[in-house]
mmCIF file of C-alpha atoms in Angstrom:
data_model
loop_
_atom_site.group_PDB
_atom_site.id
_atom_site.type_symbol
_atom_site.label_atom_id
_atom_site.label_comp_id
_atom_site.label_asym_id
_atom_site.label_seq_id
_atom_site.Cartn_x
_atom_site.Cartn_y
_atom_site.Cartn_z
ATOM 1 C CA UNK A 1 50.709 -5.483 2.248
ATOM 2 C CA UNK A 2 47.497 -3.442 2.211
ATOM 3 C CA UNK A 3 44.668 -4.555 4.435
ATOM 4 C CA UNK A 4 41.011 -4.354 3.513
ATOM 5 C CA UNK A 5 38.910 -1.952 5.518
ATOM 6 C CA UNK A 6 35.594 -3.102 6.898
ATOM 7 C CA UNK A 7 32.549 -1.571 5.176
ATOM 8 C CA UNK A 8 31.218 1.503 6.935
ATOM 9 C CA UNK A 9 28.062 0.662 8.911
ATOM 10 C CA UNK A 10 24.926 2.326 7.572
ATOM 11 C CA UNK A 11 23.490 4.875 9.933
ATOM 12 C CA UNK A 12 20.057 6.471 9.832
ATOM 13 C CA UNK A 13 19.568 10.073 10.956
ATOM 14 C CA UNK A 14 17.267 10.116 13.983
ATOM 15 C CA UNK A 15 16.883 13.908 13.695
ATOM 16 C CA UNK A 16 14.670 13.286 10.657
ATOM 17 C CA UNK A 17 12.075 11.341 12.648
ATOM 18 C CA UNK A 18 8.699 12.928 13.450
ATOM 19 C CA UNK A 19 9.349 15.863 11.122
ATOM 20 C CA UNK A 20 6.330 16.555 8.910
ATOM 21 C CA UNK A 21 6.930 17.008 5.199
ATOM 22 C CA UNK A 22 5.703 19.996 3.253
ATOM 23 C CA UNK A 23 2.002 19.790 2.448
ATOM 24 C CA UNK A 24 0.886 18.462 -0.923
ATOM 25 C CA UNK A 25 -2.465 19.533 -2.367
ATOM 26 C CA UNK A 26 -4.696 17.506 -4.650
ATOM 27 C CA UNK A 27 -8.078 18.251 -6.213
ATOM 28 C CA UNK A 28 -10.203 15.148 -6.754
ATOM 29 C CA UNK A 29 -12.194 14.825 -9.961
ATOM 30 C CA UNK A 30 -14.927 12.394 -10.897
ATOM 31 C CA UNK A 31 -12.862 11.385 -13.948
ATOM 32 C CA UNK A 32 -9.781 10.526 -11.878
ATOM 33 C CA UNK A 33 -11.839 8.345 -9.528
ATOM 34 C CA UNK A 34 -13.438 6.546 -12.484
ATOM 35 C CA UNK A 35 -10.104 6.089 -14.256
ATOM 36 C CA UNK A 36 -8.570 4.501 -11.147
ATOM 37 C CA UNK A 37 -11.491 2.106 -10.774
ATOM 38 C CA UNK A 38 -11.245 1.056 -14.425
ATOM 39 C CA UNK A 39 -7.465 0.632 -14.158
ATOM 40 C CA UNK A 40 -7.893 -1.817 -11.266
ATOM 41 C CA UNK A 41 -10.717 -3.862 -12.866
ATOM 42 C CA UNK A 42 -13.068 -2.660 -10.134
ATOM 43 C CA UNK A 43 -16.632 -3.909 -10.785
ATOM 44 C CA UNK A 44 -18.398 -1.608 -8.297
ATOM 45 C CA UNK A 45 -20.680 0.842 -10.190
ATOM 46 C CA UNK A 46 -20.262 3.764 -7.763
ATOM 47 C CA UNK A 47 -16.487 3.643 -8.270
ATOM 48 C CA UNK A 48 -16.643 3.248 -12.052
ATOM 49 C CA UNK A 49 -18.997 6.224 -12.348
ATOM 50 C CA UNK A 50 -16.747 8.391 -10.166
ATOM 51 C CA UNK A 51 -19.435 8.957 -7.532
ATOM 52 C CA UNK A 52 -17.127 7.846 -4.698
ATOM 53 C CA UNK A 53 -13.511 6.682 -4.620
ATOM 54 C CA UNK A 54 -12.426 3.099 -4.127
ATOM 55 C CA UNK A 55 -10.342 2.469 -0.983
ATOM 56 C CA UNK A 56 -6.847 2.294 -2.452
ATOM 57 C CA UNK A 57 -7.460 5.433 -4.516
ATOM 58 C CA UNK A 58 -6.421 7.063 -1.221
ATOM 59 C CA UNK A 59 -2.799 6.522 -2.305
ATOM 60 C CA UNK A 60 -3.185 8.903 -5.272
ATOM 61 C CA UNK A 61 -3.496 12.233 -3.399
ATOM 62 C CA UNK A 62 -0.583 11.368 -1.056
ATOM 63 C CA UNK A 63 1.778 9.908 -3.673
ATOM 64 C CA UNK A 64 4.058 12.956 -3.836
ATOM 65 C CA UNK A 65 4.242 13.361 -0.054
ATOM 66 C CA UNK A 66 4.571 9.793 1.135
ATOM 67 C CA UNK A 67 8.271 9.095 0.506
ATOM 68 C CA UNK A 68 9.664 12.581 1.140
ATOM 69 C CA UNK A 69 10.384 11.972 4.853
ATOM 70 C CA UNK A 70 12.593 8.967 4.028
ATOM 71 C CA UNK A 71 15.187 11.306 2.523
ATOM 72 C CA UNK A 72 15.614 12.996 5.924
ATOM 73 C CA UNK A 73 16.442 9.701 7.650
ATOM 74 C CA UNK A 74 17.980 7.270 5.152
ATOM 75 C CA UNK A 75 21.321 7.738 3.294
ATOM 76 C CA UNK A 76 20.787 8.279 -0.421
ATOM 77 C CA UNK A 77 23.320 5.604 -1.413
ATOM 78 C CA UNK A 78 21.038 2.766 -0.257
ATOM 79 C CA UNK A 79 17.847 3.917 -1.999
ATOM 80 C CA UNK A 80 18.375 1.336 -4.720
ATOM 81 C CA UNK A 81 17.630 -1.380 -2.148
ATOM 82 C CA UNK A 82 14.190 -0.140 -1.127
ATOM 83 C CA UNK A 83 10.943 -2.027 -1.735
ATOM 84 C CA UNK A 84 7.397 -1.343 -0.575
ATOM 85 C CA UNK A 85 6.911 -3.724 2.352
ATOM 86 C CA UNK A 86 3.464 -2.980 3.794
ATOM 87 C CA UNK A 87 0.564 -0.559 3.391
ATOM 88 C CA UNK A 88 -2.110 0.120 5.999
ATOM 89 C CA UNK A 89 -5.056 2.473 5.393
ATOM 90 C CA UNK A 90 -7.220 3.813 8.240
ATOM 91 C CA UNK A 91 -10.333 5.467 6.787
ATOM 92 C CA UNK A 92 -12.266 8.230 8.520
ATOM 93 C CA UNK A 93 -14.441 8.853 5.468
ATOM 94 C CA UNK A 94 -14.274 8.042 1.745
ATOM 95 C CA UNK A 95 -12.819 10.396 -0.839
ATOM 96 C CA UNK A 96 -15.407 12.116 -3.042
ATOM 97 C CA UNK A 97 -15.406 14.178 -6.240
ATOM 98 C CA UNK A 98 -14.448 17.836 -5.752
ATOM 99 C CA UNK A 99 -12.578 17.113 -2.515
ATOM 100 C CA UNK A 100 -9.591 19.405 -2.110
ATOM 101 C CA UNK A 101 -7.148 17.356 -0.092
ATOM 102 C CA UNK A 102 -4.012 18.296 1.825
ATOM 103 C CA UNK A 103 -1.477 15.574 2.633
ATOM 104 C CA UNK A 104 1.677 15.425 4.716
ATOM 105 C CA UNK A 105 3.934 12.628 5.946
ATOM 106 C CA UNK A 106 6.586 11.890 8.567
ATOM 107 C CA UNK A 107 8.952 9.048 9.372
ATOM 108 C CA UNK A 108 8.086 7.723 12.832
ATOM 109 C CA UNK A 109 10.595 4.899 13.367
ATOM 110 C CA UNK A 110 12.842 2.199 11.943
ATOM 111 C CA UNK A 111 14.054 -1.274 12.874
ATOM 112 C CA UNK A 112 17.164 -3.119 11.742
ATOM 113 C CA UNK A 113 17.191 -6.868 11.156
ATOM 114 C CA UNK A 114 19.697 -9.284 9.636
ATOM 115 C CA UNK A 115 17.904 -9.403 6.291
ATOM 116 C CA UNK A 116 17.124 -5.695 6.109
ATOM 117 C CA UNK A 117 15.773 -2.585 7.793
ATOM 118 C CA UNK A 118 12.205 -1.284 7.828
ATOM 119 C CA UNK A 119 11.196 2.355 8.136
ATOM 120 C CA UNK A 120 7.650 3.396 8.955
ATOM 121 C CA UNK A 121 6.028 6.446 7.361
ATOM 122 C CA UNK A 122 2.840 7.928 8.831
ATOM 123 C CA UNK A 123 0.711 9.891 6.352
ATOM 124 C CA UNK A 124 -2.220 12.219 6.994
ATOM 125 C CA UNK A 125 -4.746 13.205 4.353
ATOM 126 C CA UNK A 126 -7.142 15.994 5.291
ATOM 127 C CA UNK A 127 -9.775 18.140 3.640
ATOM 128 C CA UNK A 128 -8.998 21.844 3.275
ATOM 129 C CA UNK A 129 -11.072 22.601 6.386
ATOM 130 C CA UNK A 130 -8.873 20.243 8.445
ATOM 131 C CA UNK A 131 -11.236 17.247 8.513
ATOM 132 C CA UNK A 132 -9.182 14.039 8.715
ATOM 133 C CA UNK A 133 -10.076 11.889 5.694
ATOM 134 C CA UNK A 134 -7.615 9.026 6.169
ATOM 135 C CA UNK A 135 -4.351 8.036 7.803
ATOM 136 C CA UNK A 136 -1.866 5.660 6.232
ATOM 137 C CA UNK A 137 1.170 3.707 7.386
ATOM 138 C CA UNK A 138 3.702 2.837 4.722
ATOM 139 C CA UNK A 139 6.489 0.425 5.648
ATOM 140 C CA UNK A 140 9.519 0.564 3.345
ATOM 141 C CA UNK A 141 12.088 -2.236 3.461
ATOM 142 C CA UNK A 142 15.784 -1.796 2.656
ATOM 143 C CA UNK A 143 17.118 -5.196 1.617
ATOM 144 C CA UNK A 144 20.330 -6.492 3.207
ATOM 145 C CA UNK A 145 20.820 -3.342 5.284
ATOM 146 C CA UNK A 146 20.933 -3.776 9.073
ATOM 147 C CA UNK A 147 21.204 -0.587 11.122
ATOM 148 C CA UNK A 148 21.469 -2.741 14.230
ATOM 149 C CA UNK A 149 18.818 -1.110 16.373
ATOM 150 C CA UNK A 150 15.187 -0.112 16.712
ATOM 151 C CA UNK A 151 14.238 3.535 17.107
ATOM 152 C CA UNK A 152 10.799 5.118 17.373
ATOM 153 C CA UNK A 153 7.448 3.599 16.507
ATOM 154 C CA UNK A 154 6.349 0.799 14.193
ATOM 155 C CA UNK A 155 3.163 0.587 12.140
ATOM 156 C CA UNK A 156 0.102 -1.003 13.782
ATOM 157 C CA UNK A 157 0.163 -4.791 13.490
ATOM 158 C CA UNK A 158 -2.032 -6.846 11.151
ATOM 159 C CA UNK A 159 -0.525 -10.346 11.292
ATOM 160 C CA UNK A 160 -2.317 -13.314 9.728
ATOM 161 C CA UNK A 161 -2.834 -16.248 12.108
ATOM 162 C CA UNK A 162 -1.979 -19.471 10.184
ATOM 163 C CA UNK A 163 -4.844 -21.203 11.992
ATOM 164 C CA UNK A 164 -7.320 -19.098 10.009
ATOM 165 C CA UNK A 165 -6.130 -20.636 6.753
ATOM 166 C CA UNK A 166 -7.064 -24.087 8.057
ATOM 167 C CA UNK A 167 -10.717 -23.037 8.064
ATOM 168 C CA UNK A 168 -13.014 -22.782 5.078
ATOM 169 C CA UNK A 169 -12.867 -19.176 3.806
ATOM 170 C CA UNK A 170 -15.910 -16.949 3.985
ATOM 171 C CA UNK A 171 -15.394 -16.109 0.312
ATOM 172 C CA UNK A 172 -12.927 -16.620 -2.534
ATOM 173 C CA UNK A 173 -12.720 -14.241 -5.513
ATOM 174 C CA UNK A 174 -10.893 -15.014 -8.766
ATOM 175 C CA UNK A 175 -9.052 -12.116 -10.413
ATOM 176 C CA UNK A 176 -6.899 -11.640 -13.522
ATOM 177 C CA UNK A 177 -4.076 -9.187 -14.157
ATOM 178 C CA UNK A 178 -4.509 -8.001 -17.736
ATOM 179 C CA UNK A 179 -1.615 -7.820 -20.160
ATOM 180 C CA UNK A 180 -2.007 -4.020 -20.351
ATOM 181 C CA UNK A 181 -2.767 -3.553 -16.626
ATOM 182 C CA UNK A 182 0.389 -1.634 -15.762
ATOM 183 C CA UNK A 183 -0.026 0.724 -18.713
ATOM 184 C CA UNK A 184 -3.541 1.582 -17.525
ATOM 185 C CA UNK A 185 -2.640 1.783 -13.838
ATOM 186 C CA UNK A 186 0.403 4.053 -14.204
ATOM 187 C CA UNK A 187 -1.440 7.155 -15.500
ATOM 188 C CA UNK A 188 -4.512 6.526 -13.340
ATOM 189 C CA UNK A 189 -2.405 6.351 -10.174
ATOM 190 C CA UNK A 190 0.363 8.772 -11.077
ATOM 191 C CA UNK A 191 3.043 6.109 -10.588
ATOM 192 C CA UNK A 192 5.422 6.185 -13.585
ATOM 193 C CA UNK A 193 8.158 3.847 -12.251
ATOM 194 C CA UNK A 194 9.800 2.199 -15.325
ATOM 195 C CA UNK A 195 9.881 -1.295 -13.768
ATOM 196 C CA UNK A 196 6.144 -1.398 -14.482
ATOM 197 C CA UNK A 197 6.321 -0.051 -18.030
ATOM 198 C CA UNK A 198 9.641 -0.840 -19.720
ATOM 199 C CA UNK A 199 10.650 -4.469 -20.388
ATOM 200 C CA UNK A 200 14.320 -3.618 -20.835
ATOM 201 C CA UNK A 201 14.532 -1.603 -17.626
ATOM 202 C CA UNK A 202 12.897 -4.472 -15.748
ATOM 203 C CA UNK A 203 15.285 -7.037 -17.254
ATOM 204 C CA UNK A 204 18.282 -4.823 -16.505
ATOM 205 C CA UNK A 205 17.115 -4.903 -12.876
ATOM 206 C CA UNK A 206 17.198 -8.713 -12.916
ATOM 207 C CA UNK A 207 13.477 -9.265 -13.413
ATOM 208 C CA UNK A 208 11.950 -11.517 -16.073
ATOM 209 C CA UNK A 209 9.890 -8.590 -17.345
ATOM 210 C CA UNK A 210 7.691 -5.745 -16.203
ATOM 211 C CA UNK A 211 5.944 -6.241 -12.877
ATOM 212 C CA UNK A 212 2.510 -5.126 -11.737
ATOM 213 C CA UNK A 213 2.209 -2.267 -9.268
ATOM 214 C CA UNK A 214 1.781 -3.661 -5.760
ATOM 215 C CA UNK A 215 -0.901 -1.100 -5.006
ATOM 216 C CA UNK A 216 -2.829 -2.200 -8.088
ATOM 217 C CA UNK A 217 -2.896 -5.744 -6.693
ATOM 218 C CA UNK A 218 -3.953 -4.294 -3.336
ATOM 219 C CA UNK A 219 -6.747 -2.348 -5.025
ATOM 220 C CA UNK A 220 -7.971 -5.527 -6.716
ATOM 221 C CA UNK A 221 -8.060 -7.306 -3.349
ATOM 222 C CA UNK A 222 -10.009 -4.377 -1.874
ATOM 223 C CA UNK A 223 -12.903 -4.698 -4.302
ATOM 224 C CA UNK A 224 -12.923 -8.440 -3.661
ATOM 225 C CA UNK A 225 -13.414 -7.741 0.052
ATOM 226 C CA UNK A 226 -15.974 -5.000 -0.524
ATOM 227 C CA UNK A 227 -18.134 -7.062 -2.875
ATOM 228 C CA UNK A 228 -18.098 -10.164 -0.692
ATOM 229 C CA UNK A 229 -18.425 -8.886 2.879
ATOM 230 C CA UNK A 230 -19.296 -5.150 2.783
ATOM 231 C CA UNK A 231 -22.175 -4.941 0.330
ATOM 232 C CA UNK A 232 -19.926 -3.070 -2.161
ATOM 233 C CA UNK A 233 -20.169 -0.044 0.161
ATOM 234 C CA UNK A 234 -16.786 1.659 0.600
ATOM 235 C CA UNK A 235 -18.211 3.785 3.418
ATOM 236 C CA UNK A 236 -18.225 0.676 5.629
ATOM 237 C CA UNK A 237 -14.493 -0.018 5.224
ATOM 238 C CA UNK A 238 -12.580 1.381 8.219
ATOM 239 C CA UNK A 239 -9.167 -0.251 7.787
ATOM 240 C CA UNK A 240 -7.399 -2.097 4.982
ATOM 241 C CA UNK A 241 -3.843 -3.416 5.347
ATOM 242 C CA UNK A 242 -1.506 -5.816 3.528
ATOM 243 C CA UNK A 243 2.075 -7.003 3.313
ATOM 244 C CA UNK A 244 3.516 -7.281 -0.199
ATOM 245 C CA UNK A 245 5.197 -10.695 -0.307
ATOM 246 C CA UNK A 246 5.810 -11.618 -3.960
ATOM 247 C CA UNK A 247 5.860 -9.842 -7.312
ATOM 248 C CA UNK A 248 2.863 -10.011 -9.633
ATOM 249 C CA UNK A 249 3.168 -10.036 -13.432
ATOM 250 C CA UNK A 250 0.836 -9.110 -16.291
ATOM 251 C CA UNK A 251 -1.201 -12.172 -17.259
ATOM 252 C CA UNK A 252 -1.270 -13.619 -13.730
ATOM 253 C CA UNK A 253 -4.410 -15.281 -12.400
ATOM 254 C CA UNK A 254 -5.002 -14.441 -8.742
ATOM 255 C CA UNK A 255 -7.413 -15.441 -6.016
ATOM 256 C CA UNK A 256 -8.323 -13.503 -2.874
ATOM 257 C CA UNK A 257 -9.542 -15.656 0.011
ATOM 258 C CA UNK A 258 -11.318 -13.998 2.917
ATOM 259 C CA UNK A 259 -11.893 -15.267 6.469
ATOM 260 C CA UNK A 260 -14.188 -13.675 9.071
ATOM 261 C CA UNK A 261 -12.201 -13.318 12.312
ATOM 262 C CA UNK A 262 -14.849 -11.631 14.450
ATOM 263 C CA UNK A 263 -15.553 -8.334 16.237
ATOM 264 C CA UNK A 264 -12.792 -5.749 16.409
ATOM 265 C CA UNK A 265 -12.477 -2.019 16.995
ATOM 266 C CA UNK A 266 -14.710 -0.317 14.455
ATOM 267 C CA UNK A 267 -16.661 -3.361 13.273
ATOM 268 C CA UNK A 268 -15.984 -6.905 12.088
ATOM 269 C CA UNK A 269 -12.491 -8.049 11.199
ATOM 270 C CA UNK A 270 -11.699 -10.071 8.074
ATOM 271 C CA UNK A 271 -8.345 -11.619 7.266
ATOM 272 C CA UNK A 272 -7.414 -12.221 3.637
ATOM 273 C CA UNK A 273 -4.671 -13.458 1.350
ATOM 274 C CA UNK A 274 -4.192 -13.002 -2.376
ATOM 275 C CA UNK A 275 -2.431 -15.879 -4.113
ATOM 276 C CA UNK A 276 -1.079 -16.889 -7.517
ATOM 277 C CA UNK A 277 -1.354 -20.646 -7.470
ATOM 278 C CA UNK A 278 0.598 -21.788 -4.397
ATOM 279 C CA UNK A 279 2.370 -18.418 -3.997
ATOM 280 C CA UNK A 280 0.940 -15.768 -1.673
ATOM 281 C CA UNK A 281 1.464 -12.354 -3.276
ATOM 282 C CA UNK A 282 -0.397 -10.363 -0.584
ATOM 283 C CA UNK A 283 -0.197 -11.621 2.992
ATOM 284 C CA UNK A 284 -1.180 -10.390 6.453
ATOM 285 C CA UNK A 285 -4.309 -8.888 4.916
ATOM 286 C CA UNK A 286 -6.719 -7.256 7.329
ATOM 287 C CA UNK A 287 -10.001 -5.494 6.612
ATOM 288 C CA UNK A 288 -12.261 -3.918 9.233
ATOM 289 C CA UNK A 289 -15.852 -3.498 8.075
ATOM 290 C CA UNK A 290 -18.446 -1.464 9.987
ATOM 291 C CA UNK A 291 -21.549 -3.493 10.773
#
């Protein structure tokens, strides 16, 4: 009688950690900045005119580089289980028209848990002369994969204290995800993933229909924070981080609630959550605004 063999444990390749990817180059245009602002329902005039980029536009120049290091660490056969877990921007200066940007990325660590494994990607975006424009930490989550150990570094923390939610928020901003939002966001961001554009592909993946891009929802929360606590001035935003907790769909009504949590490195800290009714779709939100 044949016996079943135990499934082979998944192993990550530690040799791929802290290895920088090839550089990716991107030339910023006023039109691309304006298109991104319009695709995220951004009301801030300087963004809509293309004079200066909105915060989450920072994902556009690094899009090609940001996931390349994962291939050097993670086995290809589990890529179908990956979701975008967290995103954390650290801004040194805003992106402007005519910037020629150079981006690179590296995997810095991973951690196995019973429900899945996270891997942290550190991304640098610089001007051609070497000036650091922003740094980003992307946390990818592989569902139901436990590598059984922690290796290397994790992303900086930005946990939401439940006690903050018991207080009256500093501000609350209503937002709406348009029926055509994903079709506008995909070309503006350069993210063509079919789950956001093709109903049948989404349903074949077990979803009720197409889903909104998580970074589009993050961008919408960023202009809520900027308009309410930063005078609509992107130059004052020093850090912006979230955890993606639930899917968002075209037609959803959202609300971003913001709480002032006090002085922190670089300015004043604000915690925020974006919700759809009782469901939190963005959690562990943290914004640092220069005074």
